[in-house]
PDB file of C-alpha atoms in Angstrom:
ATOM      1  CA  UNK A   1      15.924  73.328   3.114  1.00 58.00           C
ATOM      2  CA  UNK A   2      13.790  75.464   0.540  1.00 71.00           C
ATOM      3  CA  UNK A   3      10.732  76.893   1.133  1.00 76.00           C
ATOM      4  CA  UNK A   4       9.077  74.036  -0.829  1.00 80.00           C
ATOM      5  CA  UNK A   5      10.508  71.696   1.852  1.00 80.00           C
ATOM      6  CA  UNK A   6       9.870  73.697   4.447  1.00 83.00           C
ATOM      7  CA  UNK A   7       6.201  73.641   3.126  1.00 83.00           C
ATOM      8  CA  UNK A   8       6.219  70.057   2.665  1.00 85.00           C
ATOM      9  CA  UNK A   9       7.309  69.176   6.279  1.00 87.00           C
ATOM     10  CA  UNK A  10       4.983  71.661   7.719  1.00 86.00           C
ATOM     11  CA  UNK A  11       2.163  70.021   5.651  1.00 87.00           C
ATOM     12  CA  UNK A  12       3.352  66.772   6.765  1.00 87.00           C
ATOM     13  CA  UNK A  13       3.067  67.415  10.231  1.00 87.00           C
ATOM     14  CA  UNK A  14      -0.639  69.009  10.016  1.00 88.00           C
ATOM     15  CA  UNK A  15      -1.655  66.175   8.269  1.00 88.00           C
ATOM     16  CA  UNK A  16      -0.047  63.566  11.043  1.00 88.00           C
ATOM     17  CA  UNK A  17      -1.414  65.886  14.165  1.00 87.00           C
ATOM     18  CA  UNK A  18      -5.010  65.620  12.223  1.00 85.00           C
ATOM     19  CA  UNK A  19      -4.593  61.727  11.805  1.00 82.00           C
ATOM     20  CA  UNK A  20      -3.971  61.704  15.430  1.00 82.00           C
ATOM     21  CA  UNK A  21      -6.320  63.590  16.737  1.00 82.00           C
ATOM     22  CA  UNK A  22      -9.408  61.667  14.541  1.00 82.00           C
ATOM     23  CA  UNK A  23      -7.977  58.037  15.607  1.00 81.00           C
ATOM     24  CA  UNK A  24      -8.328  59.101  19.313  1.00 77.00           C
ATOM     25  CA  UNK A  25     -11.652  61.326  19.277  1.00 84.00           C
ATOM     26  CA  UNK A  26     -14.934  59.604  20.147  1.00 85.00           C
ATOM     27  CA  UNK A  27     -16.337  59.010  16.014  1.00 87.00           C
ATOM     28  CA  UNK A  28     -17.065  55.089  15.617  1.00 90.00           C
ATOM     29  CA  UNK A  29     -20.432  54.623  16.688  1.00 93.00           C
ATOM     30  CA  UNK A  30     -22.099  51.840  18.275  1.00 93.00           C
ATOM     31  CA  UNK A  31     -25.293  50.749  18.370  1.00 95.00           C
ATOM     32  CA  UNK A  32     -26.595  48.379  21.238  1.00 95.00           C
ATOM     33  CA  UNK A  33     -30.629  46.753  21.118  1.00 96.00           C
ATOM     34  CA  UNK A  34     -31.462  44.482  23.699  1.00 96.00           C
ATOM     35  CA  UNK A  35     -35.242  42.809  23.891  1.00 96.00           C
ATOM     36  CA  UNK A  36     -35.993  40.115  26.604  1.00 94.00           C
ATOM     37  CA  UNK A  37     -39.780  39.438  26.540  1.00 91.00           C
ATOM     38  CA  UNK A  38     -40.500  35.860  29.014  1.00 82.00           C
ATOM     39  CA  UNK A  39     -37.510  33.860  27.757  1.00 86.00           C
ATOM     40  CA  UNK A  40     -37.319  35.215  24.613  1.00 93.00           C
ATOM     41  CA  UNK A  41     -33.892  36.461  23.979  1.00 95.00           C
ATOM     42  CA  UNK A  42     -32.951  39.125  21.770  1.00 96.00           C
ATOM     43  CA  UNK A  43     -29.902  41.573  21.044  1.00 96.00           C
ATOM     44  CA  UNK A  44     -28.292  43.397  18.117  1.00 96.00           C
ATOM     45  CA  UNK A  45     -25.011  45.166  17.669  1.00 93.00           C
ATOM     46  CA  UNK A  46     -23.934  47.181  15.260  1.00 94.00           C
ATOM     47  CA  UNK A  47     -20.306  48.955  15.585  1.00 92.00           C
ATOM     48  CA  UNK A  48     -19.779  51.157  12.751  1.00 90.00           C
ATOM     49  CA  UNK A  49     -21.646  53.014  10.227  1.00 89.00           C
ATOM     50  CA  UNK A  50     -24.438  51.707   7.859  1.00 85.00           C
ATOM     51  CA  UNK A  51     -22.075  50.956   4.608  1.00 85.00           C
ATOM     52  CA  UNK A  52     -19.061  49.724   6.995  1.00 88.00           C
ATOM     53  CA  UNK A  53     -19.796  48.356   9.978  1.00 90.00           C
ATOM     54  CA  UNK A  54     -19.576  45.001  11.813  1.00 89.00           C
ATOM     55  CA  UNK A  55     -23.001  43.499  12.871  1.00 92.00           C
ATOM     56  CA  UNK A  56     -23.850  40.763  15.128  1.00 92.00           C
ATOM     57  CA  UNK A  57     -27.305  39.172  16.328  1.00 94.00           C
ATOM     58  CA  UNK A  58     -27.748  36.969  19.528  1.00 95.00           C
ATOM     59  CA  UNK A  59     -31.013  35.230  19.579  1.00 94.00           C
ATOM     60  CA  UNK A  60     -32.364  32.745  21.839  1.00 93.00           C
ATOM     61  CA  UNK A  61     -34.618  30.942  24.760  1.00 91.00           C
ATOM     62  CA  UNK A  62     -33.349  31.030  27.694  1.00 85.00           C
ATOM     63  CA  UNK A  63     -32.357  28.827  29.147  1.00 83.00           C
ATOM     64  CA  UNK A  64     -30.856  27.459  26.530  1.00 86.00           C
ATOM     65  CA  UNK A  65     -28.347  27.886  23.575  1.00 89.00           C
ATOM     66  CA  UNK A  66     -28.017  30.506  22.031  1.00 90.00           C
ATOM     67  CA  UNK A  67     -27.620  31.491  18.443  1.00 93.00           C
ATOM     68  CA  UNK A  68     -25.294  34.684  17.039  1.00 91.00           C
ATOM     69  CA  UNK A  69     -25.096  35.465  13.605  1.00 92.00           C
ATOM     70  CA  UNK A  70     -22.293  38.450  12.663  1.00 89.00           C
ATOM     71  CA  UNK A  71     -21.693  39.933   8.997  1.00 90.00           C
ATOM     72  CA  UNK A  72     -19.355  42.859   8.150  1.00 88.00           C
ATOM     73  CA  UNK A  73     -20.793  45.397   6.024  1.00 87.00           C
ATOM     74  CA  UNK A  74     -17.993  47.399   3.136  1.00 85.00           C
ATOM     75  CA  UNK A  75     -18.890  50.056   1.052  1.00 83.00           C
ATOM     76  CA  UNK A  76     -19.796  49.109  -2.506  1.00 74.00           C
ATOM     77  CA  UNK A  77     -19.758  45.116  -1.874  1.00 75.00           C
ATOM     78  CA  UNK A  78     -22.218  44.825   0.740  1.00 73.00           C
ATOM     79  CA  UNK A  79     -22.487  42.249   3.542  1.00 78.00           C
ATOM     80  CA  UNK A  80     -19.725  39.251   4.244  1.00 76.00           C
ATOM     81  CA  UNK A  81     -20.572  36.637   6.318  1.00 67.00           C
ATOM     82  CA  UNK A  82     -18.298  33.851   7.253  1.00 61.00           C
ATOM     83  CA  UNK A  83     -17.906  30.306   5.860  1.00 55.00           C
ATOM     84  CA  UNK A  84     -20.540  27.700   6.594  1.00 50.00           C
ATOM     85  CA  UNK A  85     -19.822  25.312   9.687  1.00 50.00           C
ATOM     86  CA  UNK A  86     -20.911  22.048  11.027  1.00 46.00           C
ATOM     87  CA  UNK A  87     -24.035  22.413   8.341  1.00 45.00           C
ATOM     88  CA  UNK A  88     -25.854  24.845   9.944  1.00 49.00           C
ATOM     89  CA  UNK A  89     -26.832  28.104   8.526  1.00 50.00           C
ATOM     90  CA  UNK A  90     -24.198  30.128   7.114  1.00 51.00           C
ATOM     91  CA  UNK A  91     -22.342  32.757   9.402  1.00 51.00           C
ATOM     92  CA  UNK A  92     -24.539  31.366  12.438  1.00 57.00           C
ATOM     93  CA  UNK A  93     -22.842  30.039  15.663  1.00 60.00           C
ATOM     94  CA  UNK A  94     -24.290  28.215  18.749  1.00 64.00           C
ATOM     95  CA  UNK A  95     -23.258  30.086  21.921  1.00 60.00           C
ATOM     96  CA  UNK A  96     -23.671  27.816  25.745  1.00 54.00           C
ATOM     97  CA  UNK A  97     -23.938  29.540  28.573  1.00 52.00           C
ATOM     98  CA  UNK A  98     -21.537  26.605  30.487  1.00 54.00           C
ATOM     99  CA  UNK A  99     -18.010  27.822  29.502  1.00 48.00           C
ATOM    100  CA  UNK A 100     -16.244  25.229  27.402  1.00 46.00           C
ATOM    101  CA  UNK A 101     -13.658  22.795  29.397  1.00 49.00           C
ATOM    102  CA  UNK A 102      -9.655  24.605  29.640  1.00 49.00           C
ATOM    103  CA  UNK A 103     -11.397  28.138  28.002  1.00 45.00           C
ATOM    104  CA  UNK A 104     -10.669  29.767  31.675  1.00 46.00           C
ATOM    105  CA  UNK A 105      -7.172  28.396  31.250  1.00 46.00           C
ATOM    106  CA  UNK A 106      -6.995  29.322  27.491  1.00 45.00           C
ATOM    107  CA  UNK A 107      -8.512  32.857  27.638  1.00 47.00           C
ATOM    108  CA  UNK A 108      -7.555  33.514  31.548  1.00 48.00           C
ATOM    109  CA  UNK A 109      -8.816  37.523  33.248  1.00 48.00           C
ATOM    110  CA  UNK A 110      -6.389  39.316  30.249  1.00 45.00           C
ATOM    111  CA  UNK A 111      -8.414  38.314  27.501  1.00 44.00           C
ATOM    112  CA  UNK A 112     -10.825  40.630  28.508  1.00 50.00           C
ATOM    113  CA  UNK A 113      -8.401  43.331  29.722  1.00 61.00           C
ATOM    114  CA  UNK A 114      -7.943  45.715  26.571  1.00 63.00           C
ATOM    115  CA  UNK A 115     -12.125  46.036  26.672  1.00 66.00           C
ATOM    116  CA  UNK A 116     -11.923  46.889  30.812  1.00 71.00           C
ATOM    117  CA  UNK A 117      -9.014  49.497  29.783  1.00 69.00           C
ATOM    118  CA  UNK A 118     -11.456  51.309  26.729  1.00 70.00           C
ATOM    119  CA  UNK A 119     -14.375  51.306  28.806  1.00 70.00           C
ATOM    120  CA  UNK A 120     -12.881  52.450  32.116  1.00 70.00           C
ATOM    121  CA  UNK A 121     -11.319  55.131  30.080  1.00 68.00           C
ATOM    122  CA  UNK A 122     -12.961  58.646  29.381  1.00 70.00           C
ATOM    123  CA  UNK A 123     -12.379  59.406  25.548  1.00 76.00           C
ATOM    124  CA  UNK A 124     -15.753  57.725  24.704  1.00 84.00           C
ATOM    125  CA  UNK A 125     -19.317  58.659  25.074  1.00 89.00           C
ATOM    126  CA  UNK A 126     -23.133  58.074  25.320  1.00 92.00           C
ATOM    127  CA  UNK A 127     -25.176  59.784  23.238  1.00 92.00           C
ATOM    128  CA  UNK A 128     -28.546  58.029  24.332  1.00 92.00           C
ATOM    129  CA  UNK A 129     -29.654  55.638  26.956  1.00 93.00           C
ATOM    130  CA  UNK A 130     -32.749  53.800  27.070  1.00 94.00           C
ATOM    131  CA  UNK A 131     -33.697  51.493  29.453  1.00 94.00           C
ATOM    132  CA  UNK A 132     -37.578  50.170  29.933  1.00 96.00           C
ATOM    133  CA  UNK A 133     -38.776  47.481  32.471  1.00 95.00           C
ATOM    134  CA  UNK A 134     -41.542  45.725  33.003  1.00 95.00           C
ATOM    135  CA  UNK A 135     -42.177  43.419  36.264  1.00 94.00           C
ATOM    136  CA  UNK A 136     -45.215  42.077  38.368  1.00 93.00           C
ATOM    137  CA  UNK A 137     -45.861  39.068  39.815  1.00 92.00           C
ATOM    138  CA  UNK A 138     -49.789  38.098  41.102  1.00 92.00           C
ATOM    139  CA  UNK A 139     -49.497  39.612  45.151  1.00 93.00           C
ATOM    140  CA  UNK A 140     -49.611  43.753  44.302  1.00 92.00           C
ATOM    141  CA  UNK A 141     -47.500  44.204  47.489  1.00 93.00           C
ATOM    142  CA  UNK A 142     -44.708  41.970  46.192  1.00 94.00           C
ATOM    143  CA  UNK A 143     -45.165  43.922  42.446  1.00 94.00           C
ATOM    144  CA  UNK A 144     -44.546  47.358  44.143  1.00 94.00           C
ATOM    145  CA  UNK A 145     -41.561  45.983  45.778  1.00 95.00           C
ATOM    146  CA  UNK A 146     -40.035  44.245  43.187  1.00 94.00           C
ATOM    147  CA  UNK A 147     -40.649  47.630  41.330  1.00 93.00           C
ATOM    148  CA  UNK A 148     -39.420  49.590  43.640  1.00 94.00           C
ATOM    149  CA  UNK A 149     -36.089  47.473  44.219  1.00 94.00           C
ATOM    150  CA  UNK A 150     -35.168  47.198  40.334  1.00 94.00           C
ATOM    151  CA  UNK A 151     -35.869  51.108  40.071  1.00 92.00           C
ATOM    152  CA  UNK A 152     -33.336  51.803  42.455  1.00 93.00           C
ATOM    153  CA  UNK A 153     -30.813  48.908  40.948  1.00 93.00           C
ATOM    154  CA  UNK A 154     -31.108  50.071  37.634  1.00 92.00           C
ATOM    155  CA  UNK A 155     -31.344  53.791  38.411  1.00 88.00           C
ATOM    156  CA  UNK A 156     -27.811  53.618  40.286  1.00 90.00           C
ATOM    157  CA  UNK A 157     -26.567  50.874  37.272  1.00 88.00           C
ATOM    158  CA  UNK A 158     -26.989  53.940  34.801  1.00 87.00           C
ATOM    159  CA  UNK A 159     -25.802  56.787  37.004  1.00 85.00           C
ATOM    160  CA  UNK A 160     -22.474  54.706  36.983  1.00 83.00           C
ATOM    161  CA  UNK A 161     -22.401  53.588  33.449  1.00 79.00           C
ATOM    162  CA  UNK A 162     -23.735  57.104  32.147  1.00 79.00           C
ATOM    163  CA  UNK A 163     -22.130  59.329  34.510  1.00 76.00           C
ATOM    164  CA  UNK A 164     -20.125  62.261  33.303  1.00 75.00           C
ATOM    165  CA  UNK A 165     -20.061  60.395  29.461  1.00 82.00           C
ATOM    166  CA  UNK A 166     -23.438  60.657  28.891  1.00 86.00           C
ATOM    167  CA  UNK A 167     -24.116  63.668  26.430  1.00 87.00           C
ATOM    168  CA  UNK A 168     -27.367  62.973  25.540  1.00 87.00           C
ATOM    169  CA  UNK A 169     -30.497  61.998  27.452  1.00 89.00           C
ATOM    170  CA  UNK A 170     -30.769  58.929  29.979  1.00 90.00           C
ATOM    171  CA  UNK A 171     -34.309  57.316  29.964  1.00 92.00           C
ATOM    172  CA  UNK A 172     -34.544  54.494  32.757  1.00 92.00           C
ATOM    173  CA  UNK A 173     -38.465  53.111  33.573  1.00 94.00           C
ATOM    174  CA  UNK A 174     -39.489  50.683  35.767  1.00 94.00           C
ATOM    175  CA  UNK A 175     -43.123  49.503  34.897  1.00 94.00           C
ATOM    176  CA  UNK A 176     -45.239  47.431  37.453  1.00 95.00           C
ATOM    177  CA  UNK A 177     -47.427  45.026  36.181  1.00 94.00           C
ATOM    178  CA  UNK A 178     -50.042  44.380  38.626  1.00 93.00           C
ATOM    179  CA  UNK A 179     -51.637  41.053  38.839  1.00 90.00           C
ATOM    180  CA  UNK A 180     -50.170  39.010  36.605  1.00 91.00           C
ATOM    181  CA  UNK A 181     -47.186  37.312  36.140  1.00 91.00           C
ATOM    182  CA  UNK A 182     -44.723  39.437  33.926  1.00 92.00           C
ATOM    183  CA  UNK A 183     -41.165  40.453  32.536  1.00 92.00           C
ATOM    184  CA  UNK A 184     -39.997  42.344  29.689  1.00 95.00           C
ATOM    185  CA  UNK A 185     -36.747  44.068  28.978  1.00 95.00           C
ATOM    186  CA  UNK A 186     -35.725  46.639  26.305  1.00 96.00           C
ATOM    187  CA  UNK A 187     -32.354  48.487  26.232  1.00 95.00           C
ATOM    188  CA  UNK A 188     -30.901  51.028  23.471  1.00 95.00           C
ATOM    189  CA  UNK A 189     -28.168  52.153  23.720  1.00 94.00           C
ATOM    190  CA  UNK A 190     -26.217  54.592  20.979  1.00 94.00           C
ATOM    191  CA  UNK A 191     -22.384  55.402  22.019  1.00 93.00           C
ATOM    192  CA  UNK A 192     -19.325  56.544  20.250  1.00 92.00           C
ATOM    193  CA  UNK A 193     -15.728  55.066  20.678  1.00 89.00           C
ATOM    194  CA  UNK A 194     -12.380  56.334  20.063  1.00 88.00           C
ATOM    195  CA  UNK A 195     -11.181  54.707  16.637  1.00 84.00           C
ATOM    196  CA  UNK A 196      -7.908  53.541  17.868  1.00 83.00           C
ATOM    197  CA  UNK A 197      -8.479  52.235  20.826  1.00 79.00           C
ATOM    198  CA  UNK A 198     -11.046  50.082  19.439  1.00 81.00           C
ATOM    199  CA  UNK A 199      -8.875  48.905  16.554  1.00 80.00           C
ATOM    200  CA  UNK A 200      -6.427  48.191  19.351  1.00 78.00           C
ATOM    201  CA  UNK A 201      -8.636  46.155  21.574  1.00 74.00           C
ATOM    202  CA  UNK A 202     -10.117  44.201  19.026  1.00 73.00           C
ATOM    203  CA  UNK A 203      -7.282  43.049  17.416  1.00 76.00           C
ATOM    204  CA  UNK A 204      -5.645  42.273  21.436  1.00 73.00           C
ATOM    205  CA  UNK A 205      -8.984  40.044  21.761  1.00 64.00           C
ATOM    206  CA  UNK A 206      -8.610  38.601  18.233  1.00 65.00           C
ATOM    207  CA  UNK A 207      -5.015  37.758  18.562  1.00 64.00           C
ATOM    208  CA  UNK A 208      -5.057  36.119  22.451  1.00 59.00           C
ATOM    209  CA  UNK A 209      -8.115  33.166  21.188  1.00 54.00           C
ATOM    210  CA  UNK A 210      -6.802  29.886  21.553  1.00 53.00           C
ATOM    211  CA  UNK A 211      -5.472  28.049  18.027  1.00 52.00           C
ATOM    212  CA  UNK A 212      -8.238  25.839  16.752  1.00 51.00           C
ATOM    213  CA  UNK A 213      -8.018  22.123  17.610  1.00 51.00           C
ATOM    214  CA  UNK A 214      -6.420  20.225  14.127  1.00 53.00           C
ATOM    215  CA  UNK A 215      -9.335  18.210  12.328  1.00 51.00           C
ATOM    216  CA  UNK A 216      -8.755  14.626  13.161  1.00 53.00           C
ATOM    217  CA  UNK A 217      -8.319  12.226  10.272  1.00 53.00           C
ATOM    218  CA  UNK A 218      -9.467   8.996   9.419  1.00 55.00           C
ATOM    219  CA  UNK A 219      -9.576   6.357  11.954  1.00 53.00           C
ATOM    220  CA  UNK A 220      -7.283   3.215  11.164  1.00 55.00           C
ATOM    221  CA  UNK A 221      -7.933   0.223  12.804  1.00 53.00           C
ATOM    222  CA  UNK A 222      -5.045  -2.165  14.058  1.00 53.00           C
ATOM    223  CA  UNK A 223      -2.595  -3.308  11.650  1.00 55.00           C
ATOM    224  CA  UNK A 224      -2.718  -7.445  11.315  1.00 55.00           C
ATOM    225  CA  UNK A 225       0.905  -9.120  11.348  1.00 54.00           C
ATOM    226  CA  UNK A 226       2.567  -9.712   8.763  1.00 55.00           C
ATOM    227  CA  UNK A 227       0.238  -6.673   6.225  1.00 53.00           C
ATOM    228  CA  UNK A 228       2.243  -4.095   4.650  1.00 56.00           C
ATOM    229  CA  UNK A 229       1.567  -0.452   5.415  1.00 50.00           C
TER     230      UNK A 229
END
C-alpha cells in the first residue's frame, strides 16, 4: 500500500469515527409546548430544525376527541402533509382517549419499548424547562393546599425528569388562585436527542403498527337460482 492509500484509508476512517460520533451526540432538537387553560387542550411538537423538521399539533376539549394535525418540513420544498381521509381536513386525525378494541393486543408493552430505552438513557439533554401552574378553587384553605400539594408533585416530577440532563435552567411555579374557581397549565420544554437513536426508535415504532384493515367492497346481495354470476 502507497502512501496515497495509506492516506486514503486513514481519511476514511476519520471521516467514519466523525459520522459516528455526530449520529450518537445529543444535536436533533426538540421542541415541546403544552397549554391547558379549563378544558381547552393544546400542545405542539416540533422535532427537528425549522427547514427539516417533523411537526405535530394536538388540539382539543377535554373530555372529548381530540384532533392532531402533523406536517414534515424539507429544505427548499416546504411543508408535506399527508393525504386527505374520511373528508375531513387534510393531514388532520381524530385521536379518542378509549383505546381502540385488539390495539393492546396489536401494539402490546414493546411498542413503546425503543422510546423507554432513549429516554431512560443518558446521551440526551434538556436545555430548558418550563413549567407554570395555576390552581384555586373558592375555600382559600383548600387553594393553599391544593397549591402546596401540586408544588411538591411537580417539583419532585422535574427533579426526576431534569436531573443530571438538565443543562440549562429549570423553571417550575405553582400559582394559587384565591377565590375562584381556576386551572391553567403551560409547559416548554426545549431538549436535544441523539440522532441515531431517534432514527432507530422511530422507525422500531413505525415498523411494529398493525397492517391497516383492507377496504371492504361492494356489498352483493344473495344470488337468485337459476342467475348467472
Amino acid at each position: 500500500m502507497g502512501r496515497s492509500g495509506l492516506a486514503a484509508a486513514t481519511l476514511a476512517l476519520a471521516l467514519a469515527i466523525a459520522v459516528r460520533w455526530i449520529l450518537h451526540r445529543p444535536l436533533l432538537p426538540l421542541r415541546l409546548r403544552v397549554r391547558w387553560r379549563g378544558r381547552r387542550l393544546t400542545a405542539a411538537l416540533m422535532v427537528g430544525w425549522p427547514r427539516l423538521a417533523y411537526r405535530a399539533w394536538i388540539t382539543g376539549r377535554l373530555p372529548g376527541p381530540l384532533r392532531r394535525r402533523h406536517s414534515v418540513h424539507l429544505p427548499g420544498v416546504g411543508p408535506l402533509r399527508p393525504p386527505a381521509r374520511d373528508g375531513r381536513r387534510r393531514g388532520t386525525r381524530i385521536l379518542h382517549l378509549r383505546p381502540a378494541p385488539g390495539a393492546a393486543a396489536a401494539g402490546g408493552p414493546a411498542a413503546s419499548h425503543p422510546w423507554r430505552r432513549l429516554l431512560a438513557g443518558d446521551r440526551w439533554e434538556i436545555r430548558r424547562l418550563s413549567l407554570r401552574i395555576v390552581a384555586g378553587v373558592v375555600d382559600a384553605a383548600a387553594t393553599a393546599w391544593l397549591a402546596g400539594s401540586l408544588w411538591a408533585l411537580t417539583g419532585a416530577a422535574a427533579a426526576a425528569v431534569a436531573g443530571r440532563r438538565a443543562t440549562g435552567p429549570v423553571d417550575v411555579r405553582v400559582e394559587p388562585a384565591f377565590g375562584r374557581h381556576a386551572w391553567a397549565l403551560e409547559l416548554e420544554c426545549i431538549a436535544r436527542l441523539p440522532l441515531w437513536e431517534t432514527m432507530s426508535a422511530a422507525w422500531a415504532l413505525r415498523s411494529r403498527r398493525p397492517p391497516a384493515a383492507p377496504a371492504a367492497g361492494p356489498r352483493r346481495g344473495p344470488r337468485r337460482p337459476g342467475a348467472q354470476p
